[in-house]
Amino acid sequence: MLTSKLYVVNSIDLISSIQRLPKVLAFPPIEAKFAMTICASSKEGNEIIANNLNGEDGDWGYSHDLYTSMHAALAPGSGLDGMNRMMIQNIAHSLNGLKPPGGQVMEINLGEWSRHEITMATTNSVYGRCNPFKDPKVEKAFWEFENGLIMILINQLPSLTARKAGRARDRVADAFRTYFEAKHHEYGSMLVQHRYNTSIQNKVSVDDIARFEVGGSLAVLVNTAPAVFWMLFYLYSNPLVLEECRTEVGSLVLDTKESNGTRKTIDITSVKQNCPTLTSAFQEVLRQRTLGAQVRQVMQDTMLDGKYLLKKDATIIMPSLVIHTDPAVWGSNVSQFDHKRFAKGNKSQSQKPNPKALRAFGGGTTLCPGRHFATTEILATVVMFILRYNLTPLDGTWTPPKTEKTNIASVVMEPDTDIRVKVEPRETTADCEWDFKLGDSDMVFGVAAEDRHD
């Protein structure tokens, strides 16, 4: 791969053309090499992955079956709703812990808090009551593995250069092996059940299933926490934007008078349907703070759009950051945080955004299957914060941290340094009880162009 020809594509139209050719401009070979390297799967496991990897002989094989089963589990419906409800209960419980007794003031490191609480809420939702991440040693090992991922991928004398990360990965894999051997996945989400059953049907060993699950955990964990961090940063550092979002979300809160006070209830599903300012701000955060790149391998000489000859075995890279910062796509205010940029009917926006230009979740046949769960988790966490708490940086200034150390597996930029904040209950809601719910819904929030029907 390092010696192959490289094509960098920044044109939205050309990216669309590439996405229409998933067999000849393929992602599965890239994904398989990534998984084999980071998971340290066995020779037998690698052979199972490689069998009909790109669907040359039809729609079958481990790669195809696993992707299909994951999409089914993460599509809007009962399976996704179950994960979302568990996640919301976990996040609500975490936010209750930010309200200390006796009128005391709580202080937290915003990034550290987001990472831990999102990790636990997500993994509890996926893995159920026997979640391996409930062991603090497993959680710590996972993030040690994530931090050393680049050295594992370089794969040069990994026993020396990636020893710490490799050992951390093995500790997480051991925990997953115990989890699957004890059949604990049977009490987990539809997602983990589908992944396990598909693997067994394709004759993958439990040891390799556990190792591949470490890679699966990367997919569900590494981007949500920094996205929550940046959403909170942009809202609380812009008081007018924060107030607009609070007013919009607050209009959906139902008050019930009880003997001991007021109970406030909000359905998170209604937020996605009725809060255009908040959801636009979310999309603008993704535009500002994502840097991932979609990668493809050229399987045969291909003429793209009748103009560009792509040679076999070359690599195509489509960097999101270039498109997300292109004035020709977003207008002269491309460098500004415009929280209404994606809101329908925004008359102040001189240039209507092209839905295909927001590449945070990828696109085409490799569109992130977990985007619906991630979107709900991020919005739910932010809604709970802005309704219940004020956040103030201890140094008095919301200064955006640098992101130069962002890990190679991350799509959302990770802050290099944390922000210490003071957390205070809002006076208007300090004495209220809160219920955060999720109604049944098969409605899709169109954060990706492929989800939109307008």
Short mmCIF file of C-alpha atoms in Angstrom, two decimals:
data_model
loop_
_atom_site.label_atom_id
_atom_site.label_comp_id
_atom_site.label_asym_id
_atom_site.label_seq_id
_atom_site.Cartn_x
_atom_site.Cartn_y
_atom_site.Cartn_z
CA MET A 1 0.00 0.00 0.00
CA LEU A 2 2.81 2.44 0.83
CA THR A 3 4.31 2.12 -2.65
CA SER A 4 1.06 2.26 -4.64
CA LYS A 5 -0.17 5.24 -6.63
CA LEU A 6 -2.28 7.66 -4.59
CA TYR A 7 -5.23 9.74 -5.82
CA VAL A 8 -6.61 12.55 -3.63
CA VAL A 9 -10.18 13.53 -4.54
CA ASN A 10 -11.72 16.79 -3.28
CA SER A 11 -14.58 17.19 -5.76
CA ILE A 12 -18.07 16.39 -4.44
CA ASP A 13 -19.21 15.30 -7.90
CA LEU A 14 -16.23 12.97 -8.32
CA ILE A 15 -16.77 11.53 -4.84
CA SER A 16 -20.37 10.76 -5.83
CA SER A 17 -19.07 9.01 -8.94
CA ILE A 18 -16.64 6.96 -6.84
CA GLN A 19 -19.44 5.94 -4.48
CA ARG A 20 -21.43 4.59 -7.43
CA LEU A 21 -18.64 2.09 -8.18
CA PRO A 22 -18.25 0.19 -4.87
CA LYS A 23 -17.03 -3.04 -6.48
CA VAL A 24 -14.19 -1.58 -8.55
CA LEU A 25 -13.36 1.32 -6.20
CA ALA A 26 -13.68 -0.72 -3.07
CA PHE A 27 -13.53 -0.21 0.67
CA PRO A 28 -13.64 -3.82 2.00
CA PRO A 29 -9.96 -4.57 1.15
CA ILE A 30 -8.89 -1.45 3.07
CA GLU A 31 -11.16 -2.27 6.00
CA ALA A 32 -9.95 -5.89 6.14
CA LYS A 33 -6.27 -4.92 6.30
CA PHE A 34 -7.07 -2.41 9.03
CA ALA A 35 -9.03 -4.98 11.07
CA MET A 36 -6.42 -7.72 10.70
CA THR A 37 -3.63 -5.40 11.81
CA ILE A 38 -5.25 -3.68 14.77
CA CYS A 39 -7.07 -6.76 16.09
CA ALA A 40 -4.18 -9.23 15.65
CA SER A 41 -6.63 -11.89 14.50
CA SER A 42 -5.49 -15.43 13.71
CA LYS A 43 -4.45 -16.74 10.30
CA GLU A 44 -7.72 -18.69 10.14
CA GLY A 45 -9.73 -15.60 11.03
CA ASN A 46 -7.96 -13.58 8.36
CA GLU A 47 -8.71 -16.24 5.75
CA ILE A 48 -12.41 -16.09 6.66
CA ILE A 49 -12.38 -12.32 6.23
CA ALA A 50 -10.62 -12.61 2.88
CA ASN A 51 -13.09 -15.15 1.48
CA ASN A 52 -15.10 -13.34 -1.21
CA LEU A 53 -14.08 -10.13 0.54
CA ASN A 54 -15.26 -7.73 -2.14
CA GLY A 55 -18.25 -9.78 -3.30
CA GLU A 56 -16.53 -10.96 -6.48
CA ASP A 57 -18.64 -14.13 -6.45
CA GLY A 58 -21.89 -12.64 -5.20
CA ASP A 59 -23.39 -11.22 -2.02
CA TRP A 60 -22.01 -13.64 0.53
CA GLY A 61 -19.02 -14.01 2.84
CA TYR A 62 -18.14 -12.77 6.29
CA SER A 63 -17.57 -9.16 5.31
CA HIS A 64 -20.90 -8.93 3.47
CA ASP A 65 -22.86 -10.79 6.14
CA LEU A 66 -21.42 -8.79 9.02
CA TYR A 67 -22.10 -5.46 7.35
CA THR A 68 -25.67 -6.50 6.50
CA SER A 69 -26.40 -7.69 10.05
CA MET A 70 -24.99 -4.51 11.60
CA HIS A 71 -27.12 -2.33 9.34
CA ALA A 72 -30.22 -4.28 10.33
CA ALA A 73 -29.47 -3.88 14.04
CA LEU A 74 -28.66 -0.16 13.80
CA ALA A 75 -31.46 0.88 11.44
CA PRO A 76 -34.36 2.84 12.98
CA GLY A 77 -36.63 0.36 14.74
CA SER A 78 -36.98 -1.68 17.90
CA GLY A 79 -33.33 -2.76 18.14
CA LEU A 80 -32.01 0.79 17.86
CA ASP A 81 -34.73 2.13 20.18
CA GLY A 82 -33.68 -0.39 22.84
CA MET A 83 -30.06 0.77 22.66
CA ASN A 84 -31.10 4.42 22.70
CA ARG A 85 -33.32 4.00 25.77
CA MET A 86 -30.56 2.27 27.72
CA MET A 87 -28.12 5.01 26.69
CA ILE A 88 -30.50 7.82 27.73
CA GLN A 89 -31.05 6.23 31.15
CA ASN A 90 -27.29 6.03 31.65
CA ILE A 91 -26.62 9.62 30.59
CA ALA A 92 -29.50 10.92 32.74
CA HIS A 93 -28.07 9.07 35.74
CA SER A 94 -24.64 10.57 35.06
CA LEU A 95 -26.05 14.08 34.93
CA ASN A 96 -27.89 13.53 38.20
CA GLY A 97 -24.45 13.01 39.71
CA LEU A 98 -23.44 16.53 38.71
CA LYS A 99 -25.89 17.99 41.22
CA PRO A 100 -24.18 17.64 44.63
CA PRO A 101 -26.20 18.02 47.84
CA GLY A 102 -26.24 21.16 49.92
CA GLY A 103 -25.87 23.65 47.09
CA GLN A 104 -22.22 22.78 46.48
CA VAL A 105 -20.56 23.51 43.15
CA MET A 106 -19.27 20.63 41.06
CA GLU A 107 -16.12 20.90 38.96
CA ILE A 108 -15.25 18.51 36.13
CA ASN A 109 -12.77 18.15 33.30
CA LEU A 110 -15.17 18.39 30.38
CA GLY A 111 -13.29 16.09 28.02
CA GLU A 112 -12.52 13.49 30.67
CA TRP A 113 -16.12 13.48 31.89
CA SER A 114 -17.44 13.14 28.35
CA ARG A 115 -15.11 10.27 27.51
CA HIS A 116 -15.89 8.21 30.62
CA GLU A 117 -19.65 8.77 30.69
CA ILE A 118 -20.09 8.26 26.95
CA THR A 119 -17.94 5.13 27.13
CA MET A 120 -20.11 3.65 29.87
CA ALA A 121 -23.45 4.73 28.39
CA THR A 122 -22.52 3.37 24.96
CA THR A 123 -21.05 0.06 26.09
CA ASN A 124 -23.89 -0.57 28.56
CA SER A 125 -26.28 -0.04 25.65
CA VAL A 126 -24.39 -2.41 23.35
CA TYR A 127 -23.23 -5.14 25.74
CA GLY A 128 -25.98 -5.13 28.37
CA ARG A 129 -25.84 -6.00 32.04
CA CYS A 130 -22.56 -7.94 31.78
CA ASN A 131 -20.76 -5.16 29.90
CA PRO A 132 -16.98 -5.87 30.10
CA PHE A 133 -16.29 -2.12 30.33
CA LYS A 134 -17.81 -2.04 33.81
CA ASP A 135 -14.39 -3.23 34.91
CA PRO A 136 -12.31 0.00 35.16
CA LYS A 137 -9.23 -1.95 34.09
CA VAL A 138 -10.90 -2.86 30.79
CA GLU A 139 -11.99 0.73 30.15
CA LYS A 140 -8.47 1.97 30.90
CA ALA A 141 -6.91 -0.69 28.67
CA PHE A 142 -9.20 0.21 25.78
CA TRP A 143 -8.14 3.85 25.79
CA GLU A 144 -4.47 2.85 26.15
CA PHE A 145 -4.96 0.73 23.03
CA GLU A 146 -6.66 3.59 21.20
CA ASN A 147 -3.86 5.98 22.16
CA GLY A 148 -1.21 3.66 20.72
CA LEU A 149 -3.09 2.69 17.58
CA ILE A 150 -0.76 4.47 15.18
CA MET A 151 2.21 2.31 16.22
CA ILE A 152 0.14 -0.85 15.80
CA LEU A 153 -0.82 0.25 12.28
CA ILE A 154 2.77 1.09 11.33
CA ASN A 155 3.45 -2.52 12.29
CA GLN A 156 7.24 -2.28 12.41
CA LEU A 157 8.61 -4.45 15.23
CA PRO A 158 5.29 -4.10 17.10
CA SER A 159 6.60 -6.17 20.04
CA LEU A 160 8.91 -3.24 20.72
CA THR A 161 7.25 -0.15 19.23
CA ALA A 162 3.63 -1.00 20.14
CA ARG A 163 4.11 -3.20 23.20
CA LYS A 164 1.94 -1.15 25.58
CA ALA A 165 -0.89 -0.72 23.08
CA GLY A 166 -0.73 -4.39 22.08
CA ARG A 167 -0.93 -5.57 25.66
CA ALA A 168 -3.85 -3.22 26.31
CA ARG A 169 -5.68 -4.57 23.25
CA ASP A 170 -5.11 -8.13 24.46
CA ARG A 171 -6.57 -7.30 27.89
CA VAL A 172 -9.74 -5.99 26.26
CA ALA A 173 -9.90 -9.03 23.95
CA ASP A 174 -9.54 -11.34 26.96
CA ALA A 175 -12.49 -9.59 28.62
CA PHE A 176 -14.58 -10.03 25.47
CA ARG A 177 -13.60 -13.69 25.23
CA THR A 178 -14.89 -14.27 28.76
CA TYR A 179 -18.04 -12.32 27.90
CA PHE A 180 -18.83 -14.42 24.81
CA GLU A 181 -17.85 -17.75 26.33
CA ALA A 182 -20.31 -17.08 29.18
CA LYS A 183 -23.04 -16.25 26.62
CA HIS A 184 -23.43 -12.79 28.13
CA HIS A 185 -24.10 -11.37 24.67
CA GLU A 186 -27.53 -13.01 24.92
CA TYR A 187 -28.41 -10.23 27.39
CA GLY A 188 -26.93 -7.53 25.18
CA SER A 189 -28.28 -5.48 22.30
CA MET A 190 -29.47 -6.70 18.95
CA LEU A 191 -26.20 -5.32 17.56
CA VAL A 192 -23.85 -7.52 19.58
CA GLN A 193 -26.12 -10.54 19.12
CA HIS A 194 -26.16 -10.06 15.36
CA ARG A 195 -22.37 -9.64 15.21
CA TYR A 196 -21.78 -12.76 17.29
CA ASN A 197 -24.30 -14.93 15.43
CA THR A 198 -22.99 -13.81 12.04
CA SER A 199 -19.45 -14.63 13.11
CA ILE A 200 -20.42 -18.09 14.34
CA GLN A 201 -22.31 -18.77 11.11
CA ASN A 202 -19.13 -17.93 9.21
CA LYS A 203 -17.11 -20.29 11.47
CA VAL A 204 -15.11 -17.56 13.19
CA SER A 205 -13.57 -18.76 16.48
CA VAL A 206 -14.61 -17.17 19.77
CA ASP A 207 -11.04 -15.94 20.20
CA ASP A 208 -11.22 -14.05 16.90
CA ILE A 209 -14.74 -12.82 17.62
CA ALA A 210 -13.38 -11.27 20.82
CA ARG A 211 -10.49 -9.66 18.95
CA PHE A 212 -12.75 -8.28 16.22
CA GLU A 213 -15.03 -6.88 18.94
CA VAL A 214 -12.15 -4.71 20.14
CA GLY A 215 -12.14 -3.16 16.68
CA GLY A 216 -15.92 -2.87 16.81
CA SER A 217 -15.61 -0.94 20.07
CA LEU A 218 -13.39 1.60 18.32
CA ALA A 219 -16.18 2.27 15.85
CA VAL A 220 -18.81 2.97 18.51
CA LEU A 221 -16.65 4.89 20.99
CA VAL A 222 -13.88 7.06 19.58
CA ASN A 223 -15.96 9.81 17.91
CA THR A 224 -19.00 10.32 20.12
CA ALA A 225 -17.21 11.69 23.20
CA PRO A 226 -15.25 14.40 21.33
CA ALA A 227 -18.42 15.33 19.43
CA VAL A 228 -20.20 15.88 22.76
CA PHE A 229 -17.22 17.92 23.96
CA TRP A 230 -17.32 20.22 20.92
CA MET A 231 -21.10 20.60 20.98
CA LEU A 232 -20.97 21.74 24.60
CA PHE A 233 -17.99 23.97 23.86
CA TYR A 234 -19.65 25.79 20.96
CA LEU A 235 -23.00 26.23 22.72
CA TYR A 236 -21.71 27.42 26.08
CA SER A 237 -19.06 29.67 24.53
CA ASN A 238 -21.80 31.42 22.49
CA PRO A 239 -24.44 32.68 24.97
CA LEU A 240 -26.89 33.79 22.27
CA VAL A 241 -26.70 30.43 20.52
CA LEU A 242 -27.11 28.66 23.86
CA GLU A 243 -30.20 30.69 24.67
CA GLU A 244 -31.76 30.01 21.27
CA CYS A 245 -31.24 26.28 21.69
CA ARG A 246 -32.53 26.33 25.27
CA THR A 247 -35.68 28.15 24.21
CA GLU A 248 -36.25 25.77 21.32
CA VAL A 249 -35.73 22.62 23.40
CA GLY A 250 -37.54 24.07 26.40
CA SER A 251 -40.72 24.45 24.37
CA LEU A 252 -40.91 20.64 24.19
CA VAL A 253 -40.71 20.10 27.96
CA LEU A 254 -43.91 19.00 29.69
CA ASP A 255 -44.44 20.12 33.31
CA THR A 256 -46.35 18.01 35.79
CA LYS A 257 -47.18 19.33 39.26
CA GLU A 258 -46.58 16.78 42.00
CA SER A 259 -46.87 16.89 45.79
CA ASN A 260 -43.13 17.39 46.19
CA GLY A 261 -42.60 19.81 43.30
CA THR A 262 -42.49 19.89 39.51
CA ARG A 263 -41.55 17.00 37.24
CA LYS A 264 -40.27 17.92 33.78
CA THR A 265 -40.44 15.44 30.92
CA ILE A 266 -39.02 15.56 27.41
CA ASP A 267 -39.02 13.02 24.59
CA ILE A 268 -35.64 13.02 22.83
CA THR A 269 -37.32 11.82 19.63
CA SER A 270 -39.24 15.11 19.48
CA VAL A 271 -35.96 17.04 19.66
CA LYS A 272 -34.72 15.59 16.38
CA GLN A 273 -38.05 16.41 14.75
CA ASN A 274 -38.74 19.88 16.18
CA CYS A 275 -35.43 21.62 17.00
CA PRO A 276 -33.96 22.89 13.72
CA THR A 277 -31.57 25.31 15.43
CA LEU A 278 -30.05 22.66 17.70
CA THR A 279 -29.78 20.05 14.95
CA SER A 280 -28.27 22.62 12.60
CA ALA A 281 -25.71 23.50 15.27
CA PHE A 282 -24.91 19.80 15.59
CA GLN A 283 -24.24 19.52 11.86
CA GLU A 284 -22.14 22.67 11.95
CA VAL A 285 -20.02 21.19 14.75
CA LEU A 286 -19.46 18.12 12.58
CA ARG A 287 -18.45 20.35 9.67
CA GLN A 288 -16.03 22.32 11.83
CA ARG A 289 -14.54 19.45 13.80
CA THR A 290 -14.32 16.35 11.62
CA LEU A 291 -11.19 15.42 9.69
CA GLY A 292 -11.69 11.83 8.59
CA ALA A 293 -10.94 10.59 5.11
CA GLN A 294 -12.75 7.95 3.10
CA VAL A 295 -10.34 5.51 1.45
CA ARG A 296 -10.83 3.15 -1.49
CA GLN A 297 -8.69 0.64 -3.37
CA VAL A 298 -8.80 0.54 -7.17
CA MET A 299 -9.52 -3.10 -8.07
CA GLN A 300 -9.07 -2.68 -11.84
CA ASP A 301 -8.12 0.08 -14.25
CA THR A 302 -11.10 2.43 -14.20
CA MET A 303 -12.01 5.54 -16.18
CA LEU A 304 -13.74 7.89 -13.74
CA ASP A 305 -16.33 10.26 -15.21
CA GLY A 306 -14.86 9.59 -18.64
CA LYS A 307 -11.86 11.79 -17.77
CA TYR A 308 -9.58 10.27 -15.17
CA LEU A 309 -7.83 6.92 -15.51
CA LEU A 310 -7.42 5.26 -12.12
CA LYS A 311 -4.83 2.50 -12.19
CA LYS A 312 -5.34 -0.91 -10.57
CA ASP A 313 -4.02 -1.26 -6.99
CA ALA A 314 -3.91 2.51 -6.48
CA THR A 315 -5.40 4.09 -3.37
CA ILE A 316 -8.05 6.82 -3.39
CA ILE A 317 -8.30 9.23 -0.47
CA MET A 318 -11.26 11.61 -0.05
CA PRO A 319 -10.42 13.96 2.87
CA SER A 320 -13.46 15.46 4.55
CA LEU A 321 -11.55 18.41 6.01
CA VAL A 322 -10.77 19.85 2.59
CA ILE A 323 -14.43 19.78 1.56
CA HIS A 324 -15.63 21.04 4.94
CA THR A 325 -13.39 24.13 4.66
CA ASP A 326 -13.90 24.97 0.99
CA PRO A 327 -15.36 28.50 0.48
CA ALA A 328 -16.66 27.44 -2.92
CA VAL A 329 -18.89 24.92 -1.16
CA TRP A 330 -19.88 26.80 2.01
CA GLY A 331 -19.55 30.49 1.14
CA SER A 332 -17.38 33.32 2.38
CA ASN A 333 -18.16 32.61 6.06
CA VAL A 334 -16.76 29.08 5.82
CA SER A 335 -14.36 29.65 8.74
CA GLN A 336 -17.12 30.90 11.07
CA PHE A 337 -19.33 28.81 13.32
CA ASP A 338 -22.80 29.48 11.90
CA HIS A 339 -25.26 27.55 14.07
CA LYS A 340 -28.07 28.09 11.56
CA ARG A 341 -26.12 27.12 8.47
CA PHE A 342 -28.08 23.87 8.04
CA ALA A 343 -31.48 25.12 9.25
CA LYS A 344 -34.25 24.98 6.68
CA GLY A 345 -35.48 28.39 5.60
CA ASN A 346 -32.39 30.20 6.90
CA LYS A 347 -32.73 33.44 4.93
CA SER A 348 -29.45 34.85 6.28
CA GLN A 349 -27.51 32.08 4.52
CA SER A 350 -26.33 33.36 1.13
CA GLN A 351 -25.35 29.87 -0.04
CA LYS A 352 -27.53 26.85 0.66
CA PRO A 353 -25.41 23.92 1.89
CA ASN A 354 -25.01 20.94 -0.40
CA PRO A 355 -26.11 17.92 1.69
CA LYS A 356 -23.48 15.77 -0.02
CA ALA A 357 -20.74 18.10 1.24
CA LEU A 358 -21.14 17.11 4.90
CA ARG A 359 -18.94 14.02 5.04
CA ALA A 360 -18.78 13.35 8.79
CA PHE A 361 -20.40 9.90 8.45
CA GLY A 362 -18.90 9.01 5.08
CA GLY A 363 -21.22 8.14 2.25
CA GLY A 364 -22.40 5.61 -0.28
CA THR A 365 -22.34 1.90 0.58
CA THR A 366 -19.90 2.59 3.44
CA LEU A 367 -22.08 5.19 5.14
CA CYS A 368 -21.57 4.74 8.91
CA PRO A 369 -24.26 2.30 10.12
CA GLY A 370 -24.02 3.70 13.66
CA ARG A 371 -24.85 7.28 12.69
CA HIS A 372 -28.40 7.16 14.05
CA PHE A 373 -27.29 5.89 17.46
CA ALA A 374 -24.40 8.37 17.64
CA THR A 375 -26.64 11.29 16.66
CA THR A 376 -29.21 10.44 19.32
CA GLU A 377 -26.53 10.00 21.98
CA ILE A 378 -24.84 13.31 21.21
CA LEU A 379 -28.10 15.28 21.04
CA ALA A 380 -29.51 13.60 24.17
CA THR A 381 -26.42 14.43 26.21
CA VAL A 382 -26.38 18.03 25.02
CA VAL A 383 -30.12 18.49 25.64
CA MET A 384 -29.80 17.21 29.20
CA PHE A 385 -26.90 19.59 29.87
CA ILE A 386 -28.42 22.76 28.44
CA LEU A 387 -31.78 22.19 30.16
CA ARG A 388 -30.30 21.48 33.59
CA TYR A 389 -26.89 23.12 33.99
CA ASN A 390 -24.74 26.16 33.41
CA LEU A 391 -21.10 25.48 32.52
CA THR A 392 -18.36 28.02 33.20
CA PRO A 393 -14.63 27.51 32.51
CA LEU A 394 -12.59 28.01 35.68
CA ASP A 395 -10.14 30.32 33.93
CA GLY A 396 -13.07 32.45 32.75
CA THR A 397 -12.53 31.97 29.02
CA TRP A 398 -13.77 29.39 26.53
CA THR A 399 -10.54 28.85 24.59
CA PRO A 400 -10.64 26.12 21.93
CA PRO A 401 -7.90 23.55 22.60
CA LYS A 402 -5.58 22.40 19.85
CA THR A 403 -6.26 19.07 18.15
CA GLU A 404 -2.82 18.11 16.84
CA LYS A 405 -2.75 14.77 18.71
CA THR A 406 -5.98 13.41 17.28
CA ASN A 407 -5.74 9.65 16.84
CA ILE A 408 -5.66 8.07 13.39
CA ALA A 409 -8.90 6.15 14.04
CA SER A 410 -10.82 9.30 14.96
CA VAL A 411 -13.07 11.17 12.58
CA VAL A 412 -13.92 13.88 15.12
CA MET A 413 -10.98 15.98 16.31
CA GLU A 414 -9.86 15.12 19.83
CA PRO A 415 -8.86 18.02 22.12
CA ASP A 416 -5.18 17.94 23.09
CA THR A 417 -5.92 19.55 26.45
CA ASP A 418 -8.98 19.50 28.68
CA ILE A 419 -11.16 22.34 29.94
CA ARG A 420 -11.91 22.50 33.65
CA VAL A 421 -15.47 23.75 34.12
CA LYS A 422 -17.76 24.66 36.98
CA VAL A 423 -21.15 22.92 36.78
CA GLU A 424 -24.08 24.72 38.41
CA PRO A 425 -27.78 23.81 38.26
CA ARG A 426 -29.87 26.45 36.51
CA GLU A 427 -31.92 28.41 39.02
CA THR A 428 -35.13 27.94 37.03
CA THR A 429 -34.92 24.15 37.10
CA ALA A 430 -32.68 23.36 40.08
CA ASP A 431 -35.48 21.94 42.24
CA CYS A 432 -37.24 19.97 39.50
CA GLU A 433 -37.21 16.27 38.82
CA TRP A 434 -36.42 15.27 35.25
CA ASP A 435 -37.58 12.43 33.01
CA PHE A 436 -35.86 11.92 29.68
CA LYS A 437 -37.69 9.51 27.39
CA LEU A 438 -37.53 8.14 23.87
CA GLY A 439 -40.69 7.39 21.95
CA ASP A 440 -40.90 4.72 19.26
CA SER A 441 -39.85 6.15 15.95
CA ASP A 442 -38.77 4.93 12.55
CA MET A 443 -38.17 8.50 11.41
CA VAL A 444 -34.65 9.23 10.18
CA PHE A 445 -32.89 12.48 11.00
CA GLY A 446 -31.12 13.40 7.76
CA VAL A 447 -27.60 14.19 8.98
CA ALA A 448 -26.22 12.39 5.91
CA ALA A 449 -27.31 13.10 2.34
CA GLU A 450 -28.37 9.48 1.89
CA ASP A 451 -30.91 9.89 4.74
CA ARG A 452 -32.57 12.97 3.32
CA HIS A 453 -35.74 12.98 1.25
CA ASP A 454 -36.33 16.73 0.92
#
